[in-house]
CSV table of C-alpha atoms in Angstrom, one decimal:
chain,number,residue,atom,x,y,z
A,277,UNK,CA,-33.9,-0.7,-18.5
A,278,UNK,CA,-30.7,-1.0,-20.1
A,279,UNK,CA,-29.6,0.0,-23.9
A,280,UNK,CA,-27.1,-1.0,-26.2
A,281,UNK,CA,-25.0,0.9,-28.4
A,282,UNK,CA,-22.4,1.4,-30.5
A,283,UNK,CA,-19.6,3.9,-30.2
A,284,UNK,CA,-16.3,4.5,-32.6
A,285,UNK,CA,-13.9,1.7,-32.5
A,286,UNK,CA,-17.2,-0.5,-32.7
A,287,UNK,CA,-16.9,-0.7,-28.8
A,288,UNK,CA,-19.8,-1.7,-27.9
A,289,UNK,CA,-21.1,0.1,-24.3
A,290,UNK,CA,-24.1,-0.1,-21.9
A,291,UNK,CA,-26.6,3.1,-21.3
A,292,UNK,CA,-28.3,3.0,-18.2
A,293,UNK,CA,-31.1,5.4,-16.5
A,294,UNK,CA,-30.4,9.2,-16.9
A,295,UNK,CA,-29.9,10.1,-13.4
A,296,UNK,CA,-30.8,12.8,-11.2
A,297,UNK,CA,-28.0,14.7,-12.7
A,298,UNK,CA,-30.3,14.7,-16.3
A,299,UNK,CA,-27.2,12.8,-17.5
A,300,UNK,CA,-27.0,9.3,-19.3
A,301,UNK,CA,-24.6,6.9,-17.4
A,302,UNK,CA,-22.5,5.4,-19.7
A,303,UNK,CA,-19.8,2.7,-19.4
A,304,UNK,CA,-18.3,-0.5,-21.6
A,305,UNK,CA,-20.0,-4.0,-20.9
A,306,UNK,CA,-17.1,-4.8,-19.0
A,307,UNK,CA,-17.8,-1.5,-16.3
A,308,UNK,CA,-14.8,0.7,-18.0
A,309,UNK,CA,-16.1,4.4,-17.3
A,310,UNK,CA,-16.2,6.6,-20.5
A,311,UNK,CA,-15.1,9.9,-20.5
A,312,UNK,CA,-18.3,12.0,-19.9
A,313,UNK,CA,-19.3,15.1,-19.2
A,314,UNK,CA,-22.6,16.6,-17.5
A,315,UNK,CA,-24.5,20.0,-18.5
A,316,UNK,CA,-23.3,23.3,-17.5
A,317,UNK,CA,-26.7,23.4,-16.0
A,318,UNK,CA,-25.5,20.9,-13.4
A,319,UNK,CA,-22.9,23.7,-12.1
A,320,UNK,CA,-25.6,26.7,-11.7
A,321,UNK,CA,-26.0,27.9,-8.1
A,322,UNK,CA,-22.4,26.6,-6.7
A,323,UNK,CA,-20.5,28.7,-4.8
A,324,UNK,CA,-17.2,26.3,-3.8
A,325,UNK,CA,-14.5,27.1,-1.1
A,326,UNK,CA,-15.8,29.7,1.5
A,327,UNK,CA,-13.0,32.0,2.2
A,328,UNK,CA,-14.6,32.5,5.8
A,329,UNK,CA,-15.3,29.3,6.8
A,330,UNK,CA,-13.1,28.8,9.7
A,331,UNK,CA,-13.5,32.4,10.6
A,332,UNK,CA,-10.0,34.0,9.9
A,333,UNK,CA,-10.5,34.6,6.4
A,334,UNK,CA,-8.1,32.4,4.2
A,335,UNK,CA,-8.1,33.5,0.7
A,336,UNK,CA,-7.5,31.3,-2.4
A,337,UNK,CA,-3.7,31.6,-3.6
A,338,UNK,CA,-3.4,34.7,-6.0
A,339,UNK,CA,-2.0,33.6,-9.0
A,340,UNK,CA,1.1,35.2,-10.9
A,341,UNK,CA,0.5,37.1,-14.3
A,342,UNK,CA,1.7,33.8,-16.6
A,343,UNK,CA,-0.3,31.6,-14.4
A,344,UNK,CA,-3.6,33.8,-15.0
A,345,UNK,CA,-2.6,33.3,-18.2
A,346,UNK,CA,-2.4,29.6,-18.4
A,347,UNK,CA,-5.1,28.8,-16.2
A,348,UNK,CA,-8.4,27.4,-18.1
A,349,UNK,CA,-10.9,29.4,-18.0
A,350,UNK,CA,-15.0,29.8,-18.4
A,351,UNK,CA,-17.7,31.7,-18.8
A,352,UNK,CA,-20.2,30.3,-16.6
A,353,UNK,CA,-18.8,32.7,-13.7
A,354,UNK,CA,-21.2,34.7,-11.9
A,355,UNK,CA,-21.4,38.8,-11.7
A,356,UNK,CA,-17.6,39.7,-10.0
A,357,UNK,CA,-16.7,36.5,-10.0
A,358,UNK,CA,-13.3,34.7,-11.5
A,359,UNK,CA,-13.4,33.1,-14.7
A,360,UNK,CA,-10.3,30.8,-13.8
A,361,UNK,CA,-11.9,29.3,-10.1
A,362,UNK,CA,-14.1,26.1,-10.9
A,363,UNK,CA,-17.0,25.9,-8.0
A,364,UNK,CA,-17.7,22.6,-6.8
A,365,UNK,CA,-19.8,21.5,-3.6
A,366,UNK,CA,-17.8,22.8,0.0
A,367,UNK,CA,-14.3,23.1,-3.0
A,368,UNK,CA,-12.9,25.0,-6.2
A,369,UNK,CA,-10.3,24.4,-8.9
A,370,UNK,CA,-8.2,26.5,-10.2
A,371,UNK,CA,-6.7,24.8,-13.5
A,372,UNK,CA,-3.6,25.0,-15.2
A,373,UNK,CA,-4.3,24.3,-19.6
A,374,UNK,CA,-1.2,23.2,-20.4
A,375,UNK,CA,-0.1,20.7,-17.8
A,376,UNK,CA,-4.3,19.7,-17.8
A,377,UNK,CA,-3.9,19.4,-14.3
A,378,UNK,CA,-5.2,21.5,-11.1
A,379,UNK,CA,-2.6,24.5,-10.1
A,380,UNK,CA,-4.0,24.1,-6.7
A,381,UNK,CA,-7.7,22.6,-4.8
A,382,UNK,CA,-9.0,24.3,-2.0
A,383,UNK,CA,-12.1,22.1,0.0
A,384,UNK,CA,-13.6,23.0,3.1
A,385,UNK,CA,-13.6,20.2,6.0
A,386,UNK,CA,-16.5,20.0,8.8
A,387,UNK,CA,-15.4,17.0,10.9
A,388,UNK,CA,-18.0,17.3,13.4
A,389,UNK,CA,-20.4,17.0,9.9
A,390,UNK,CA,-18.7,14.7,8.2
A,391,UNK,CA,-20.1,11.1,6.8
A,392,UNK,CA,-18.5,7.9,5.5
A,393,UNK,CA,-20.2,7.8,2.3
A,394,UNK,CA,-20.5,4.6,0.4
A,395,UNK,CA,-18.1,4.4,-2.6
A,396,UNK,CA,-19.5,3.1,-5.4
A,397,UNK,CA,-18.3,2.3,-9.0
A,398,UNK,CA,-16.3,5.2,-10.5
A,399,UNK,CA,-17.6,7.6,-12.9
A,400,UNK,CA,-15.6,10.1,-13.7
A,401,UNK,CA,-16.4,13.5,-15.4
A,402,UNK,CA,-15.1,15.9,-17.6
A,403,UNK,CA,-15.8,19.2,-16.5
A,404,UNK,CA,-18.3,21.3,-19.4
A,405,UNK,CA,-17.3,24.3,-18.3
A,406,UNK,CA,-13.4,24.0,-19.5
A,407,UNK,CA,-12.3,22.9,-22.9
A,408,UNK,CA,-12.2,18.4,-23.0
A,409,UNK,CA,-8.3,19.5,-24.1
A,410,UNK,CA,-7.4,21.2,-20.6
A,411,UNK,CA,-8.1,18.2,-18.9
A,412,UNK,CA,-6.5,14.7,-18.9
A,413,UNK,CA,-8.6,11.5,-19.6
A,414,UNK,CA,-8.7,8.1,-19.3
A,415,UNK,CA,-6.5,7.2,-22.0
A,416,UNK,CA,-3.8,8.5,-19.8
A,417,UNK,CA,-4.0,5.5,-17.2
A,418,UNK,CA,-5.2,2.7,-19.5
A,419,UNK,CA,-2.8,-0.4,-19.1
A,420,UNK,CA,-0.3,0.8,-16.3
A,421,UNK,CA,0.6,1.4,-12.9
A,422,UNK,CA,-1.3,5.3,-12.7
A,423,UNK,CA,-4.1,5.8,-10.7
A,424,UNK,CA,-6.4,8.8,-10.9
A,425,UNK,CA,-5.5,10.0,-7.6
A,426,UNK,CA,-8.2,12.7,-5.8
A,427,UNK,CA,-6.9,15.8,-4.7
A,428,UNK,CA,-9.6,16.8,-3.1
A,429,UNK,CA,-10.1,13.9,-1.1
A,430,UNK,CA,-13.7,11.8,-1.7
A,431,UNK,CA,-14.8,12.1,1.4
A,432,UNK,CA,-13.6,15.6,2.4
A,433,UNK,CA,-16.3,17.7,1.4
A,434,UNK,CA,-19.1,15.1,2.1
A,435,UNK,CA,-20.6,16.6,4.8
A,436,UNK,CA,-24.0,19.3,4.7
A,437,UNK,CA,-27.1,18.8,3.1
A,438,UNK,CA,-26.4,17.3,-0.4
A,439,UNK,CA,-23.9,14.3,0.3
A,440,UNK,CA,-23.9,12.3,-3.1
A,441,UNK,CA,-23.3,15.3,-5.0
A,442,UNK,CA,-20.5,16.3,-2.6
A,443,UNK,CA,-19.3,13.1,-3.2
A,444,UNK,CA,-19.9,13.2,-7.0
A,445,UNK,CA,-18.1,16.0,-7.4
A,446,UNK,CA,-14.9,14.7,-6.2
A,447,UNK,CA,-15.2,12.4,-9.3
A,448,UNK,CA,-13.9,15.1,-11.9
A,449,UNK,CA,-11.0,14.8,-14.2
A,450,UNK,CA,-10.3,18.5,-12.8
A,451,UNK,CA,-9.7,17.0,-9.5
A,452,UNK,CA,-7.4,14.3,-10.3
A,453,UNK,CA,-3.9,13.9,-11.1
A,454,UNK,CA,-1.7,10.6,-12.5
A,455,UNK,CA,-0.3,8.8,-8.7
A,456,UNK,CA,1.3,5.6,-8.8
A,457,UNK,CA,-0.9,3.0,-7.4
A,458,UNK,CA,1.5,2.7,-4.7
A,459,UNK,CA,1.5,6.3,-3.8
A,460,UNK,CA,-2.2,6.7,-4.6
A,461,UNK,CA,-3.3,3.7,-2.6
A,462,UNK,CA,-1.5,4.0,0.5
A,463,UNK,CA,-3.3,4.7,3.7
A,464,UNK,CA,-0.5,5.5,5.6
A,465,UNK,CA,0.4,8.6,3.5
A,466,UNK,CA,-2.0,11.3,1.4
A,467,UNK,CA,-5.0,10.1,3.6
A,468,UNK,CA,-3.2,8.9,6.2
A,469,UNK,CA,-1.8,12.8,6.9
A,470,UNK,CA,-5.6,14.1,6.9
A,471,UNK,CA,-6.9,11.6,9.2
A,472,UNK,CA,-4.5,11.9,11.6
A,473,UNK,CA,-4.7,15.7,12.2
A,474,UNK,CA,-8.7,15.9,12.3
A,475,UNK,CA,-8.6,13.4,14.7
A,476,UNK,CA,-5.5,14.7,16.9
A,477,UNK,CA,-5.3,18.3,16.2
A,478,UNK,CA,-7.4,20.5,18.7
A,479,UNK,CA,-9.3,22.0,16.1
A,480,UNK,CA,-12.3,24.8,17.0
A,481,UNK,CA,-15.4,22.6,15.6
A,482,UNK,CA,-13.6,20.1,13.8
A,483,UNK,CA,-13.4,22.0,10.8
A,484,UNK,CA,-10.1,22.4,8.5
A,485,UNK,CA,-9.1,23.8,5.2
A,486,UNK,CA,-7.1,22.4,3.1
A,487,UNK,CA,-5.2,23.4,-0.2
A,488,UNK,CA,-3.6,20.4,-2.3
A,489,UNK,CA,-2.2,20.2,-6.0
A,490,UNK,CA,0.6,18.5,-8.0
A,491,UNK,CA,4.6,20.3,-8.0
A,492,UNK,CA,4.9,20.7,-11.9
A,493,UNK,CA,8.0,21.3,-13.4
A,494,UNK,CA,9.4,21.5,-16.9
A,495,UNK,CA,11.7,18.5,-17.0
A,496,UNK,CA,8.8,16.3,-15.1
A,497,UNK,CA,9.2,12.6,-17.2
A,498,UNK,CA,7.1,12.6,-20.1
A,499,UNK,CA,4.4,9.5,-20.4
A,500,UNK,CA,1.8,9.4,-22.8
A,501,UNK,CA,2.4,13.1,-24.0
A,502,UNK,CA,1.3,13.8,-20.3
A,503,UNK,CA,4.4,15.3,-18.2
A,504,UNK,CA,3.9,13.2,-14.6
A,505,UNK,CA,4.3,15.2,-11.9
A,506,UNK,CA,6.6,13.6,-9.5
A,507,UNK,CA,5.2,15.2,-6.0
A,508,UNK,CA,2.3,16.4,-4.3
A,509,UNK,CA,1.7,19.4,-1.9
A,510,UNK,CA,-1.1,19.9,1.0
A,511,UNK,CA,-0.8,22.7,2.8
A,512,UNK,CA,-3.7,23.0,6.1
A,513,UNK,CA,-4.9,25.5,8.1
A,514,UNK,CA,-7.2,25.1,10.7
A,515,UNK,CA,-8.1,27.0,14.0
A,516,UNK,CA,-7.2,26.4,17.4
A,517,UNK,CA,-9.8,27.0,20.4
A,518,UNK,CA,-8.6,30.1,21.2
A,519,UNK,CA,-9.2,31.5,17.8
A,520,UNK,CA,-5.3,31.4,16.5
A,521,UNK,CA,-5.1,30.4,12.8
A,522,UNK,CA,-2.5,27.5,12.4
A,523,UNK,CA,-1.0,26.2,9.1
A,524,UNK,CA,1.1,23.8,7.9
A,525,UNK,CA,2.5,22.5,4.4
A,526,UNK,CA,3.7,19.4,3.1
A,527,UNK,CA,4.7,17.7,0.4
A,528,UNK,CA,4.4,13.7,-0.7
A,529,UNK,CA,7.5,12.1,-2.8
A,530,UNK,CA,6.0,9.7,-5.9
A,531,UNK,CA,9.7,9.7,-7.1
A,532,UNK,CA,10.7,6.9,-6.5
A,533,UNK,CA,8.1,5.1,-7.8
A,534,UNK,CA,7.5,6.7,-10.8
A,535,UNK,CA,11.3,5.5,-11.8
A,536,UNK,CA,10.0,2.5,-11.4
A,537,UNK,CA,8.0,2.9,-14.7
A,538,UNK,CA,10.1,5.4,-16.6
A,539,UNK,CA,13.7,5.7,-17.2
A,540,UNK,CA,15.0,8.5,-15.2
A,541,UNK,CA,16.9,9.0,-11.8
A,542,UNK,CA,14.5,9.4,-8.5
A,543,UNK,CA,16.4,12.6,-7.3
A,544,UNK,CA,13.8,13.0,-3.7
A,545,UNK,CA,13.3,9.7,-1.7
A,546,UNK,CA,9.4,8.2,-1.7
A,547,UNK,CA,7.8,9.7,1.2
A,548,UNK,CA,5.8,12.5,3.3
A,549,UNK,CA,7.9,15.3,4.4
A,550,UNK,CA,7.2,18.5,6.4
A,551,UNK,CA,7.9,21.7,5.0
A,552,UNK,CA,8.2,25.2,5.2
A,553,UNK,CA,5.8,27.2,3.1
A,554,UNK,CA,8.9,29.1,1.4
A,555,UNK,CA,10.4,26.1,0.3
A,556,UNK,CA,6.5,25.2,-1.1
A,557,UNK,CA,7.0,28.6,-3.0
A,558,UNK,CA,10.0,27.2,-4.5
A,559,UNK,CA,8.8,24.2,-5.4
A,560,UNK,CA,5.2,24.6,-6.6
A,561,UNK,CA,5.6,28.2,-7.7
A,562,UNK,CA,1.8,28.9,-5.9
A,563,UNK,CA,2.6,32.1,-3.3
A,564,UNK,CA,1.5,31.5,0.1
A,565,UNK,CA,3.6,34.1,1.7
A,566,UNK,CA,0.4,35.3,3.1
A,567,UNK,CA,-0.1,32.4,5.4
A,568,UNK,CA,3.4,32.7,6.9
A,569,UNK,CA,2.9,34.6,10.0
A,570,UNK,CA,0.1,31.9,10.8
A,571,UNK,CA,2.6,28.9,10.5
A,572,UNK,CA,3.6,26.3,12.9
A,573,UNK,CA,7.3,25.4,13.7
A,574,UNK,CA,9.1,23.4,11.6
A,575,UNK,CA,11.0,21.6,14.2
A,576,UNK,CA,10.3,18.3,15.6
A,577,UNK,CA,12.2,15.3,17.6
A,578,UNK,CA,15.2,17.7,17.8
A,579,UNK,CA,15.6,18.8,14.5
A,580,UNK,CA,17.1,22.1,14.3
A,581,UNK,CA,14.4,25.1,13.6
A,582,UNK,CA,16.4,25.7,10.0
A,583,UNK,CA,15.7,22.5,8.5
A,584,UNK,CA,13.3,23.0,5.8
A,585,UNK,CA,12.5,19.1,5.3
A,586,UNK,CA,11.0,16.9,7.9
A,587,UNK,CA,10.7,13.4,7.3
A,588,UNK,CA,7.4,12.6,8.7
A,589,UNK,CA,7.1,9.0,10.4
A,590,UNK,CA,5.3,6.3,9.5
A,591,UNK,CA,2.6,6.6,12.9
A,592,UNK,CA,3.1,10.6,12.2
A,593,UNK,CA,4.7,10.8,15.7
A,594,UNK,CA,6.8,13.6,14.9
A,595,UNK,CA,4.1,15.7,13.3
A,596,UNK,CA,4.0,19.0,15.2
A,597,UNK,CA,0.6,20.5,15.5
């Protein structure tokens, strides 16, 4: 059974079933998603990223003293835990209030577990247990070339016992930044990267971990009252048989292409690069100096050891794993 009613700007929207969730689904007659938000019930129970998953223990990122300060925070945290680190299902977020957008993700892969969920119509969520303000909505990509782009992949941390919610959960403003549609939509590069190491990488039980987020800097164009971020990290760790920890950064270009909309020189060509986990530091101003000794060569078809920028190819030929 379906409802009608009537919301401000006499818009006039559909109310379906309350779902599993104990949530109303609610969207315009024309399938435009609302901005909505579940309980804080919904979150009770979740743990998010293990730490231990692939055995070495890889910790979430510690963040500096300004960044603790920026960082959203909530009180739904359990007994030690820490109020800035959002728990999702096999992922957590760490969010940063005044850009509204994720300092970093961290999501647990289990290739050998994973499943190719069906995606359905998006829904996305606010997330109850940060203020609506530290997060961007959907008036942001209304009527333009932005896509809410996943950090946290959809299909990442669909794997285990509870695969809609895993899948659900990806669908959070928390876990989404503005991405060109061009950038966003293009399999040969955010998803294109993943793919291609679970299924070439000699990983011990298929499993990975991987840590995404935007680069945000002060002078990133300004759109909406929403400064885009004009590039995205990943950085990966995984194991190899023999139990060595391996990890690799990288960072994807939307330059380019967000000059296309906005009047401002592309400094950084459109495209996925390699990179050395110093030069992330630079960049994103997240420290992973603790992952260093665990990092793979930066050098592929010749390329001199110091170069701290690898053009990845198209077919990821070059990609040193």
């Amino acid at each position: 059974m379906r409802h009608k009613l009537s919301v401000p700007l006499n818009i006039t929207v559909e109310v379906g079933e309350s779902t599993a969730a104990g949530i109303a689904q609610v969207e315009y007659l024309d399938g435009t998603p609302l901005e909505i938000s579940r309980p804080s019930s919904y979150y009770e129970g979740y743990t998010g990223y293990d730490p231990e998953f692939l055995g070495p223990e890889l910790p979430l990122p510690e963040l500096s003293d300004e960044q603790r300060r920026n960082a959203a925070t909530t009180n739904n945290v359990p007994p030690g835990g820490d109020p800035t680190v959002l728990p999702y299902t096999h992922f957590s977020i760490v969010v940063n209030r005044r850009r509204q957008l994720a300092y970093y993700t961290a999501v647990n892969i289990d290739g050998s577990r994973s499943v190719d969920f069906q995606r359905l119509a998006d829904k996305w969520y606010f997330d109850s247990r940060i203020a609506e303000s530290e997060q961007i909505g959907e008036a942001l990509y209304r009527r333009n070339a932005l896509d809410r782009g996943h950090l946290v992949r959809r299909l990442d941390p669909v794997w285990g016992d509870d695969l809609a919610r895993a899948n659900d959960d990806t669908f959070h403003f928390t876990n989404c930044a503005p991405q060109h549609e061009k950038f966003n939509q293009g399999k040969e590069l955010w998803q294109g990267l993943e793919n291609f190491i679970l299924e070439n990488a000699d990983l011990t039980d298929k499993k990975m971990t991987v840590f995404t987020g935007p680069v945000m800097a002060d002078d990133d164009p300004l759109y909406k009252g929403v400064r885009l971020p004009l590039a995205f990290w990943k950085v990966v760790g995984y194991c190899k048989p023999a139990g060595a920890l391996r990890i690799s950064a990288y960072l994807l270009e939307q330059t380019q292409l967000i000059e296309d909309m906005l009047p401002f020189e592309a400094v950084f060509d459109a495209g996925t690069y390699r990179v050395s986990l110093e030069q992330l530091r630079e960049r994103a101003g997240l420290d992973f100096q603790y992952l260093e000794p665990h990092e793979t060569p930066l050098t592929s078809d010749g390329l001199e050891a110091r170069v701290d920028r690898v053009p990845l190819k198209d077919d990821y030929s070059n990609l040193v794993l």
